[in-house]
Every structure is written in structure tokens, then in C-alpha cells.
Coordinates of C-alpha atoms in Angstrom, one line a residue:
X1 CA 90.2 120.2 118.3
X2 CA 90.0 122.5 115.2
X3 CA 92.8 121.0 113.1
X4 CA 93.9 117.6 112.0
X5 CA 90.7 115.6 112.0
X6 CA 89.9 116.0 108.3
X7 CA 87.4 113.1 108.0
X8 CA 85.6 114.3 111.2
X9 CA 85.1 117.7 109.7
X10 CA 84.1 116.3 106.3
X11 CA 81.5 114.0 108.1
X12 CA 79.8 117.2 109.2
X13 CA 80.0 119.1 105.8
X14 CA 79.7 116.3 103.2
X15 CA 79.2 112.8 104.8
X16 CA 77.7 111.2 101.7
X17 CA 80.2 112.6 99.1
X18 CA 82.5 110.1 97.4
X19 CA 85.9 110.5 99.1
X20 CA 88.1 107.6 97.9
X21 CA 88.0 105.0 95.2
X22 CA 90.6 102.3 95.9
X23 CA 91.2 101.0 92.4
X24 CA 93.8 98.6 93.7
X25 CA 91.0 96.5 95.1
X26 CA 88.8 94.1 93.0
X27 CA 86.1 95.3 92.7
X28 CA 87.0 98.9 93.4
X29 CA 86.2 100.1 96.9
X30 CA 84.1 103.3 96.9
X31 CA 84.1 105.1 100.3
X32 CA 82.2 108.2 101.4
X33 CA 83.5 110.7 103.9
X34 CA 81.3 109.2 106.6
X35 CA 82.7 105.7 105.8
X36 CA 86.3 107.0 105.8
X37 CA 85.6 108.6 109.2
X38 CA 84.2 105.4 110.6
X39 CA 87.4 103.5 109.5
X40 CA 89.6 106.3 110.9
X41 CA 87.8 106.1 114.3
X42 CA 88.1 102.3 114.4
X43 CA 91.8 102.4 113.7
X44 CA 92.3 105.3 116.1
X45 CA 90.6 103.3 118.9
X46 CA 92.8 100.2 118.0
X47 CA 95.9 102.3 118.2
X48 CA 95.0 103.9 121.5
X49 CA 93.4 101.0 123.4
X50 CA 95.0 97.9 121.9
X51 CA 98.5 99.1 120.9
X52 CA 98.7 101.8 123.6
X53 CA 99.7 104.4 121.2
X54 CA 99.8 107.9 122.7
X55 CA 100.2 111.4 121.3
X56 CA 103.7 111.8 119.8
X57 CA 104.3 108.1 119.3
X58 CA 105.3 107.0 115.8
X59 CA 103.3 104.5 113.8
X60 CA 105.2 103.2 110.7
X61 CA 103.7 102.2 107.4
X62 CA 105.4 100.2 104.6
X63 CA 102.7 99.7 102.1
X64 CA 101.5 100.1 98.5
X65 CA 99.0 102.9 97.9
X66 CA 95.5 102.0 99.2
X67 CA 92.8 103.2 101.5
X68 CA 94.7 101.8 104.5
X69 CA 97.4 104.4 104.0
X70 CA 94.8 107.2 104.5
X71 CA 93.1 105.3 107.3
X72 CA 96.4 105.5 109.2
X73 CA 96.9 109.2 108.4
X74 CA 93.4 110.1 109.6
X75 CA 93.7 107.9 112.7
X76 CA 97.0 109.6 113.6
X77 CA 95.3 113.0 113.1
X78 CA 92.7 112.0 115.6
X79 CA 95.1 110.6 118.3
X80 CA 98.1 112.8 117.9
X81 CA 100.3 109.9 116.8
X82 CA 102.8 110.5 114.1
X83 CA 102.5 108.5 110.9
X84 CA 106.0 107.5 109.7
X85 CA 106.1 106.7 105.9
X86 CA 108.7 104.3 104.8
X87 CA 109.8 104.0 101.2
X88 CA 109.2 100.4 100.1
X89 CA 111.9 100.7 97.4
X90 CA 114.6 100.8 100.1
X91 CA 117.0 97.9 100.7
X92 CA 116.1 96.1 104.0
X93 CA 119.3 97.3 105.7
X94 CA 118.5 100.9 104.7
X95 CA 114.9 100.5 106.0
X96 CA 116.2 99.1 109.3
X97 CA 118.3 102.2 109.9
X98 CA 115.3 104.5 109.5
X99 CA 113.2 102.3 111.7
X100 CA 115.9 102.5 114.4
X101 CA 116.0 106.3 114.0
X102 CA 112.3 106.8 114.4
X103 CA 111.4 103.9 116.7
X104 CA 107.8 103.3 115.7
X105 CA 105.7 101.4 118.2
X106 CA 103.5 99.8 115.5
X107 CA 103.9 99.0 111.8
X108 CA 101.3 98.6 109.0
X109 CA 102.6 96.7 105.9
X110 CA 101.5 95.2 102.6
X111 CA 102.1 91.5 101.9
X112 CA 104.6 92.5 99.1
X113 CA 107.0 93.6 101.9
X114 CA 106.4 90.7 104.4
X115 CA 109.9 89.3 103.8
X116 CA 111.4 92.7 104.5
X117 CA 109.4 93.1 107.7
X118 CA 110.4 89.6 108.8
X119 CA 114.0 90.5 108.4
X120 CA 113.9 93.7 110.4
X121 CA 111.6 92.7 113.3
X122 CA 114.4 91.0 115.3
X123 CA 116.4 94.2 115.4
X124 CA 113.4 96.4 116.2
X125 CA 112.0 95.1 119.5
X126 CA 110.2 98.4 120.2
X127 CA 107.9 97.7 117.2
X128 CA 105.5 95.6 119.3
X129 CA 102.4 95.7 117.1
X130 CA 102.1 94.7 113.5
X131 CA 99.1 95.0 111.1
X132 CA 99.3 93.2 107.7
X133 CA 97.0 94.6 105.0
X134 CA 96.7 91.3 103.0
X135 CA 98.4 87.9 102.9
X136 CA 99.5 85.9 105.9
X137 CA 100.7 86.9 109.4
X138 CA 104.3 87.9 110.0
X139 CA 105.3 87.2 113.5
X140 CA 102.5 88.4 115.7
X141 CA 100.8 90.5 113.1
X142 CA 97.0 90.6 112.7
X143 CA 94.9 91.6 109.6
X144 CA 94.3 95.3 109.2
X145 CA 90.6 94.7 108.6
X146 CA 90.3 92.5 111.6
X147 CA 91.8 95.3 113.8
X148 CA 89.1 97.6 112.5
X149 CA 86.3 95.1 113.0
X150 CA 87.4 94.5 116.6
X151 CA 87.4 98.2 117.5
X152 CA 84.8 100.8 118.3
X153 CA 83.8 103.4 115.8
X154 CA 83.2 105.9 118.5
X155 CA 84.7 109.3 117.7
X156 CA 88.2 109.8 118.9
X157 CA 89.4 113.3 119.8
X158 CA 92.7 114.6 121.2
X159 CA 91.9 118.1 122.3
X160 CA 95.6 119.0 122.9
X161 CA 96.5 118.9 119.2
X162 CA 97.5 122.3 117.7
X163 CA 98.6 123.4 114.3
X164 CA 102.3 122.9 115.4
X165 CA 101.9 119.3 116.3
X166 CA 103.5 116.8 113.9
X167 CA 101.1 114.6 111.8
X168 CA 103.7 112.6 109.9
X169 CA 107.4 112.0 109.0
X170 CA 108.4 112.0 105.4
X171 CA 112.0 111.0 104.5
X172 CA 114.1 113.2 102.2
X173 CA 117.2 111.8 100.7
X174 CA 120.4 112.9 102.3
X175 CA 123.6 113.9 100.5
X176 CA 125.7 112.5 103.4
X177 CA 124.2 109.1 104.0
X178 CA 121.0 108.4 106.0
X179 CA 117.9 110.1 104.8
X180 CA 116.4 112.8 107.1
X181 CA 112.9 112.6 108.4
X182 CA 111.1 115.9 107.7
X183 CA 108.5 116.7 110.4
X184 CA 105.2 117.6 108.7
X185 CA 103.0 119.7 111.0
X186 CA 99.2 120.3 110.7
X187 CA 100.1 123.9 109.8
X188 CA 102.2 122.8 106.9
X189 CA 99.4 120.6 105.6
X190 CA 96.9 123.4 105.9
X191 CA 99.0 126.0 104.1
X192 CA 100.0 123.5 101.4
X193 CA 96.3 123.0 100.8
X194 CA 95.8 126.7 100.5
X195 CA 98.5 127.0 97.9
X196 CA 97.1 124.0 96.0
X197 CA 93.6 125.3 96.0
X198 CA 94.6 128.8 94.9
X199 CA 96.6 127.6 91.9
X200 CA 95.1 124.2 90.9
X201 CA 91.9 122.7 92.3
X202 CA 88.2 123.5 92.6
X203 CA 85.2 122.1 94.4
X204 CA 84.0 119.0 92.6
X205 CA 87.4 117.9 91.2
X206 CA 88.3 114.3 90.7
X207 CA 91.9 113.0 90.3
X208 CA 93.7 109.7 89.9
X209 CA 96.7 109.5 92.2
X210 CA 99.7 107.5 90.9
X211 CA 102.4 108.9 93.2
X212 CA 103.5 106.7 96.1
X213 CA 101.9 108.0 99.3
X214 CA 105.3 107.9 101.1
X215 CA 106.1 110.9 98.9
X216 CA 105.0 114.5 99.6
X217 CA 103.8 114.5 96.0
X218 CA 101.4 111.5 96.6
X219 CA 100.2 112.4 100.1
X220 CA 100.1 116.1 100.0
X221 CA 100.3 117.6 96.5
X222 CA 96.8 116.6 95.8
X223 CA 95.4 113.8 98.0
X224 CA 95.1 115.7 101.3
X225 CA 94.3 119.0 99.6
X226 CA 91.5 117.3 97.6
X227 CA 90.1 115.7 100.8
X228 CA 90.2 118.9 102.7
X229 CA 88.1 120.4 99.9
X230 CA 85.7 117.4 99.9
X231 CA 86.6 116.1 96.5
X232 CA 87.3 112.6 95.1
X233 CA 90.6 110.8 94.9
X234 CA 91.1 107.6 92.9
X235 CA 94.0 105.6 94.3
X236 CA 96.1 103.1 92.3
X237 CA 98.2 100.4 93.9
X238 CA 101.1 101.3 91.6
X239 CA 101.5 103.0 88.3
X240 CA 100.1 101.1 85.3
X241 CA 99.6 103.3 82.2
X242 CA 96.8 101.2 80.7
X243 CA 94.9 101.2 84.0
X244 CA 95.5 105.0 84.5
X245 CA 94.0 105.8 81.1
X246 CA 91.0 103.6 81.8
X247 CA 90.5 105.2 85.3
X248 CA 90.6 108.7 83.9
X249 CA 87.8 107.8 81.5
X250 CA 85.8 105.7 84.0
X251 CA 85.7 108.3 86.8
X252 CA 85.8 111.4 84.5
X253 CA 88.9 112.8 86.3
X254 CA 89.2 116.5 86.0
X255 CA 93.0 116.7 86.4
X256 CA 95.9 114.3 86.6
X257 CA 99.5 114.6 88.0
X258 CA 102.6 112.7 87.0
X259 CA 106.3 112.9 86.2
X260 CA 107.7 113.0 82.7
X261 CA 108.5 109.3 82.7
X262 CA 104.8 108.4 83.4
X263 CA 103.6 110.7 80.6
X264 CA 106.0 109.0 78.2
X265 CA 104.6 105.6 79.2
X266 CA 101.0 106.8 78.8
X267 CA 101.7 107.7 75.2
X268 CA 103.0 104.3 74.4
X269 CA 100.2 102.4 76.1
X270 CA 98.1 100.2 73.8
X271 CA 94.9 102.1 74.7
X272 CA 96.5 105.6 74.2
X273 CA 94.9 106.2 70.8
X274 CA 91.4 105.2 72.0
X275 CA 91.5 106.9 75.4
X276 CA 88.9 109.6 75.9
X277 CA 90.7 112.2 78.1
X278 CA 88.2 115.0 77.4
X279 CA 87.2 115.3 81.1
X280 CA 90.7 116.6 82.1
X281 CA 90.9 120.3 82.7
X282 CA 94.7 120.0 82.8
X283 CA 97.6 117.7 83.6
X284 CA 100.5 118.7 85.9
X285 CA 104.1 117.5 85.8
X286 CA 106.9 117.7 88.3
X287 CA 110.1 116.0 89.3
X288 CA 112.0 116.9 86.1
X289 CA 111.6 119.3 83.1
X290 CA 108.9 118.2 80.8
X291 CA 110.0 117.8 77.1
X292 CA 108.3 120.3 74.8
X293 CA 107.6 117.4 72.3
X294 CA 105.6 115.6 75.0
X295 CA 103.6 118.8 75.8
X296 CA 102.8 119.2 72.1
X297 CA 101.8 115.5 71.8
X298 CA 99.3 115.7 74.6
X299 CA 98.0 119.1 73.2
X300 CA 97.8 117.9 69.6
X301 CA 96.4 114.4 70.1
X302 CA 94.3 114.8 73.3
X303 CA 93.7 118.5 73.6
X304 CA 95.3 118.6 77.0
X305 CA 97.0 121.6 78.6
X306 CA 100.0 121.1 81.0
X307 CA 100.9 122.8 84.2
X308 CA 104.3 122.3 85.6
X309 CA 105.6 122.8 89.1
X310 CA 108.3 122.3 91.7
X311 CA 108.2 121.2 95.3
X312 CA 110.2 119.6 98.1
X313 CA 109.4 117.6 101.1
X314 CA 110.6 120.2 103.6
X315 CA 108.5 123.0 102.1
X316 CA 105.5 121.3 100.6
X317 CA 105.0 120.0 97.1
X318 CA 103.1 123.2 96.0
X319 CA 105.9 125.6 95.8
X320 CA 106.1 126.8 92.2
X321 CA 103.6 126.6 89.4
X322 CA 104.0 127.1 85.6
X323 CA 100.6 127.9 84.0
X324 CA 99.5 125.9 80.9
X325 CA 99.8 128.9 78.6
X326 CA 103.5 129.2 79.5
X327 CA 104.4 125.5 79.1
X328 CA 106.1 126.0 75.7
X329 CA 107.0 129.7 76.0
X330 CA 108.8 129.1 79.3
X331 CA 110.0 125.6 78.6
X332 CA 112.4 124.5 81.4
X333 CA 111.0 126.9 84.0
X334 CA 109.5 125.7 87.2
X335 CA 107.2 128.7 87.1
X336 CA 106.5 131.4 89.7
X337 CA 106.3 131.0 93.5
X338 CA 102.8 130.0 94.7
X339 CA 100.7 132.5 96.6
X340 CA 102.0 131.9 100.2
X341 CA 105.6 131.2 99.2
X342 CA 108.4 133.7 99.1
X343 CA 111.5 132.9 97.0
X344 CA 114.9 134.4 96.4
X345 CA 118.1 133.6 94.7
X346 CA 121.1 134.5 96.8
X347 CA 124.9 134.5 96.5
X348 CA 127.5 132.9 98.7
X349 CA 127.1 135.8 101.2
X350 CA 123.4 135.2 101.4
X351 CA 122.7 138.5 99.5
X352 CA 119.8 138.6 97.0
X353 CA 120.7 138.4 93.3
X354 CA 118.9 140.0 90.3
X355 CA 117.4 138.4 87.2
X356 CA 119.5 135.9 85.2
X357 CA 122.1 135.5 88.0
X358 CA 122.7 132.0 89.3
X359 CA 122.7 131.4 93.0
X360 CA 121.1 129.3 95.7
X361 CA 117.3 129.1 95.9
X362 CA 116.0 130.1 99.3
X363 CA 112.4 130.0 100.5
X364 CA 110.2 131.5 103.2
X365 CA 106.6 130.9 104.2
X366 CA 104.1 129.1 106.5
X367 CA 104.3 125.8 104.6
X368 CA 107.8 125.0 105.8
X369 CA 108.4 121.7 107.7
X370 CA 109.3 121.8 111.4
X371 CA 112.8 120.6 111.1
X372 CA 114.1 117.0 111.0
X373 CA 113.2 114.3 113.5
X374 CA 115.9 113.7 116.1
X375 CA 118.4 115.8 114.0
X376 CA 118.7 119.3 115.6
X377 CA 122.0 120.0 113.7
X378 CA 120.5 119.5 110.3
X379 CA 117.4 121.4 111.3
X380 CA 119.4 124.4 112.4
X381 CA 121.7 124.3 109.4
X382 CA 118.7 124.5 106.9
X383 CA 117.4 127.9 108.2
X384 CA 119.4 131.1 108.2
X385 CA 119.2 133.9 110.8
X386 CA 116.5 135.7 108.8
X387 CA 114.3 132.6 108.5
X388 CA 115.1 131.6 105.0
X389 CA 115.2 127.9 104.1
X390 CA 118.2 127.0 102.1
X391 CA 117.3 124.4 99.4
X392 CA 120.8 123.7 98.1
X393 CA 119.3 124.1 94.6
X394 CA 121.2 126.5 92.2
X395 CA 118.6 128.6 90.4
X396 CA 117.9 131.8 88.5
X397 CA 114.9 133.8 87.5
X398 CA 114.1 135.9 84.5
X399 CA 112.7 139.4 84.1
X400 CA 109.1 138.1 84.5
X401 CA 109.9 136.3 87.8
X402 CA 109.9 132.8 86.3
X403 CA 112.4 130.6 88.1
X404 CA 114.7 128.0 86.6
X405 CA 116.6 125.3 88.4
X406 CA 120.2 125.2 87.1
X407 CA 121.8 122.5 89.2
X408 CA 119.5 120.4 91.4
X409 CA 120.5 119.9 95.0
X410 CA 124.2 119.8 94.4
X411 CA 124.9 116.5 92.7
X412 CA 121.4 114.9 93.0
X413 CA 119.7 113.6 89.9
X414 CA 116.1 112.3 89.4
X415 CA 115.5 108.9 88.0
X416 CA 111.8 108.0 87.2
X417 CA 110.7 110.7 89.7
X418 CA 112.9 109.4 92.5
X419 CA 115.7 111.6 94.0
X420 CA 119.0 109.8 93.8
X421 CA 121.9 111.1 95.8
X422 CA 125.4 110.1 94.5
X423 CA 127.2 110.5 97.8
X424 CA 125.2 107.5 99.2
X425 CA 126.1 105.3 96.2
X426 CA 129.8 106.4 96.3
X427 CA 130.0 105.4 100.0
X428 CA 128.9 101.9 99.0
X429 CA 131.4 101.8 96.0
X430 CA 134.2 102.8 98.3
X431 CA 133.6 99.6 100.4
X432 CA 134.7 97.5 97.4
X433 CA 138.4 96.6 97.9
X434 CA 139.3 97.5 94.3
X435 CA 137.9 101.0 94.2
X436 CA 140.4 103.8 94.6
X437 CA 138.3 106.8 93.6
X438 CA 134.7 107.1 92.3
X439 CA 132.1 109.6 91.3
X440 CA 128.5 108.9 90.4
X441 CA 126.6 111.2 88.0
X442 CA 123.2 111.2 86.3
X443 CA 123.2 110.7 82.6
X444 CA 120.2 111.1 80.2
X445 CA 117.9 108.1 79.7
X446 CA 115.0 107.9 77.3
X447 CA 112.7 106.0 79.8
X448 CA 113.7 107.2 83.2
X449 CA 114.9 110.7 82.4
X450 CA 118.2 110.1 84.1
X451 CA 120.1 107.1 85.3
X452 CA 123.3 106.7 87.3
X453 CA 126.7 106.2 85.8
X454 CA 129.6 105.4 88.1
X455 CA 133.0 106.7 87.1
X456 CA 135.7 104.6 88.8
X457 CA 139.4 104.6 89.2
X458 CA 140.8 101.3 90.5
X459 CA 143.6 100.8 93.0
X460 CA 146.9 99.9 91.5
X461 CA 147.3 96.1 91.2
X462 CA 143.6 95.5 91.7
X463 CA 140.9 94.5 89.1
X464 CA 137.1 94.6 88.9
X465 CA 134.5 94.3 86.2
X466 CA 131.4 96.4 85.6
X467 CA 129.2 93.5 86.5
X468 CA 131.1 92.9 89.7
X469 CA 130.7 96.5 90.9
X470 CA 127.0 96.6 90.0
X471 CA 126.4 93.4 91.9
X472 CA 128.3 94.9 94.9
X473 CA 126.0 98.0 94.8
X474 CA 122.8 95.9 94.4
X475 CA 123.7 94.1 97.7
X476 CA 123.6 97.4 99.6
X477 CA 121.2 99.7 97.8
X478 CA 117.6 100.0 96.6
X479 CA 117.4 99.0 92.9
X480 CA 116.5 102.4 91.6
X481 CA 119.7 103.9 93.1
X482 CA 122.1 101.4 91.4
X483 CA 123.9 102.9 88.4
X484 CA 123.1 101.3 85.1
X485 CA 126.8 101.6 84.0
X486 CA 130.3 101.8 85.3
X487 CA 133.0 103.6 83.4
X488 CA 136.6 102.9 84.3
X489 CA 139.0 105.8 84.1
X490 CA 142.7 106.4 84.7
X491 CA 141.9 109.5 86.8
X492 CA 139.0 111.8 87.7
X493 CA 139.1 115.5 87.2
X494 CA 140.2 117.3 90.4
X495 CA 139.9 120.9 91.4
X496 CA 142.7 122.9 93.0
X497 CA 141.0 122.3 96.3
X498 CA 141.1 118.6 95.8
X499 CA 137.4 118.1 95.0
X500 CA 136.2 115.9 92.2
X501 CA 134.8 118.1 89.4
X502 CA 131.5 116.3 88.7
X503 CA 130.4 119.1 86.4
X504 CA 133.2 118.1 84.0
X505 CA 132.1 114.5 84.2
X506 CA 128.5 115.4 83.4
X507 CA 129.7 117.6 80.4
X508 CA 131.8 114.7 79.1
X509 CA 129.3 111.9 79.4
X510 CA 126.0 113.8 79.1
X511 CA 126.8 116.0 76.2

């Protein structure tokens, strides 16, 4: 096997190099590549011989960031199993739908989510094996570390794995309801690493990861690329601005990635003024445009240069890059396509457009995902006859080939780095007996970048309060998806074709 077994290869090249610092543990766990490979082999042997997991079987994980997440990734790389990464911010009913879609035969989970796991187990009988990372047992679950201790660390190899085999499923929010599971192949991981190395990282780099590992940004933007290169990744259990500033200093991180909300929170942390960030070669930001004032604050107070970028689950997080010297000159731009990514802006007839013309962003290159799990219709719809992936993002580029996103994925907005899809929220609102028409839009928010606002027209003779509708949504949706406000209107703006004109609503309420 020449692809997939990252720790196995690193054991040959740099066994004693520091691979992972798990800063969510007390004291911090520090693991070399050889030690990571031992853990991966033990877990792979448990999956294969105790749980009966075979190549192509799914193994779910619902966990905070920690070394166990990477243990499972590397074990799946050795066995050919498919790691299925569940978003722990989801409502239990949403999670159950995704579990029933992907039918994992085993599940790894953090104690934080034990109540959720207990709720979904009865409706997922195929999920026969459970590993809890900490805390007490749920059902028949056993401790993660006990499973490792009971298993052999003999090397596990699945010779039939090729670059087109799937290593994991990452969920991407759907505009029509249930999120789709993007199939991430070993090929996609390798080409994403190439793009990341060419544009960002070097041998000897150290980073602090604050992104959830169920996101492409957490698992693949830097973590896997760094480990392929033999570098060091410091994992945090969840984002804490005070801890992050301390970790950057303690481990002399050479770069750091976050979303604008995180950078805002870092500047208001009590240890911001005293933080020594001189080891950082750059910071990188994605998920939403980075305010110029924030770029200037980091530059002026800490001497830090910013890179910005753009990515997506289906095509890898390393799609576009904006160099530090362009952060202010090209403010609002996502930069230029990375080395092994081709990009176009096309019109409604799929014809290429020139500079400054707005159309749909389409992409081509070897870092594309292998369609959506168990969803051939969506897989076919995303790729045109010439092999271009249609993003649904409205974009333009200037005379220097710098790209700008004009309207993100139709009506989607980003709140605190999370994609929020209004159609999903609107479906829930329509279940309320008093709601006649509704539209959800993103409006500016100082802390989160954008938050949801529901514009609602009530049925004649019915009544409902803002608090009542918000409570109704909270009963069905993850917390981050629930709009912060509800505006009652007599009518919504409607086009001649009968569609709600959300652009007019955004102009009215967002300025």
C-alpha cells in the first residue's frame, strides 16, 4: 500500500519527531510519529478483529477535537474503513438522520455527547460497537483507551487500497434539507496537501488547530497536510482565546489559522496585550471576509501578516489564497486559485465570463471529492459535461485574476465560521401552524459576523410571538442555526415568477 497509511510512512521517515500535542488533556499529551502509529495500529486491530470492520464499512465519530480523532482517521487509513465525521452541534434528530443515511457499524464519542448517543442508539441497531473517550459507558460502550490496550500493535495493512478509495465522509450543508456526505478520497487528501505545501507550509512548521475536526478546515486544511510533511500540530479541545494565545507562545507556533470571529475574540482576550506572537510567520483567515481594521490591528500591535483563502468540503479547503502583501490592497478578495486548481466564472449558459462580470464560480482539478455518499443524483448534478464542479457561488475576478465572492451559495450565510442554510430553517418555520410565509436571511453581527433573521408573514386569524417561534425552531435545529430575531411583516417581496426576493430583504435589513 503506497497511499493512506500516513503514520506508517512517517514511522519510517521521522519516528521520533513530535507529531501531536493534545492540549485538551491535562497535562498535555505529546506524541511522536512512532507513538501515533502504535495507537493507529492498535485501533485498526480492534476495528478489524473485535468490531469486524471491513474495507468500505463506515465508522462514525461524534467527538471534541483530540488525538482520538486522528487515531480513528489513521486506523481507517490502514484498514480501508471510512471515517464518518458527525457535527456535534447538530440537534439529535438531525444527527439520527445522518447516522441512518451512512449506517456506521461503530461509533466513537466524547462524554459531552453521551446523552445524544443514548437517544439515537435505539433507532440505529446497525451501530453495534461503541467507544467512549471519557466518562461512563453508554449502553455497551467501552473506553477508547481500553480498546487500544486490549489490541495488538502489530502493523495493519490493506493492500487493496488505492488513491480512489474513500478515507472519510464530511457533511456539507444542503440547501434542500438533509446535509450531503462528501466522499473524501486518498487522492483528494494528497492533492490538497500539495496545494497547501506549495502556498503555505514548510518543513519544521508548528500550528495550533482550533477548527473542529469534523470540518474540512480542521481535518485537512492544515492538520493532515502538516502530518504528511512530518510537522507538529497542537490540538485544542475547543476554541478558547486565552488558551490559544498561551499555546502559540508555549509551542512557538509558526502559523495559525482561524475565522474572523476568532481573531476578534483573540484581540479582546485578557492576555492579548502581553502575548508574544513573534514566532508566527503568518496567520490565515477564511470562512468570511476579514475586516481591514482587524488586519491592521494584528499588523500594528503584533507585527503579524495575514493570508486569506477560500475552500469548500467538496473540493478541499486549499482552493484560493490571498497573499499577505495583498490583504489590504485586495480587501474582500479570496485571492487567486491555488496551484493545482483551475477556476472560471460562467454565465447561465455555462460560458466563461471576463473580468468584472458576475457569474457562477466553477472549479476543476484533482482535489475534487468523489461525489456524495448514497446520493448519485446530487453527485451527477454537481459536475457538468466538461468536468467542471459547479459551486453555486456567484463570483467575479479582476484584471489581475483575483477572485471575489459576490453571493455565497445562493442564500447561505456564515455565522461564526459555520455555514447556515436558510431553506432548512424555513422548513422548520413552516411547520408552525401560524406561519403563512417566511424567509431567513443573514444580517451583520459584531461577534459572529452574521446571524439569522426570520422574516415572517402570519396566517390570517393566527398569532405568534417572536419568543414562540424561536422556541419552536430551537426544538428542531442546532443552536447555531436558530435565528436571533423574528421580524413580522404584512407581505414578503415576490418576483414575477413567484419567488421570494431575499436580496431585497437583505438590502432592507442589512443596509
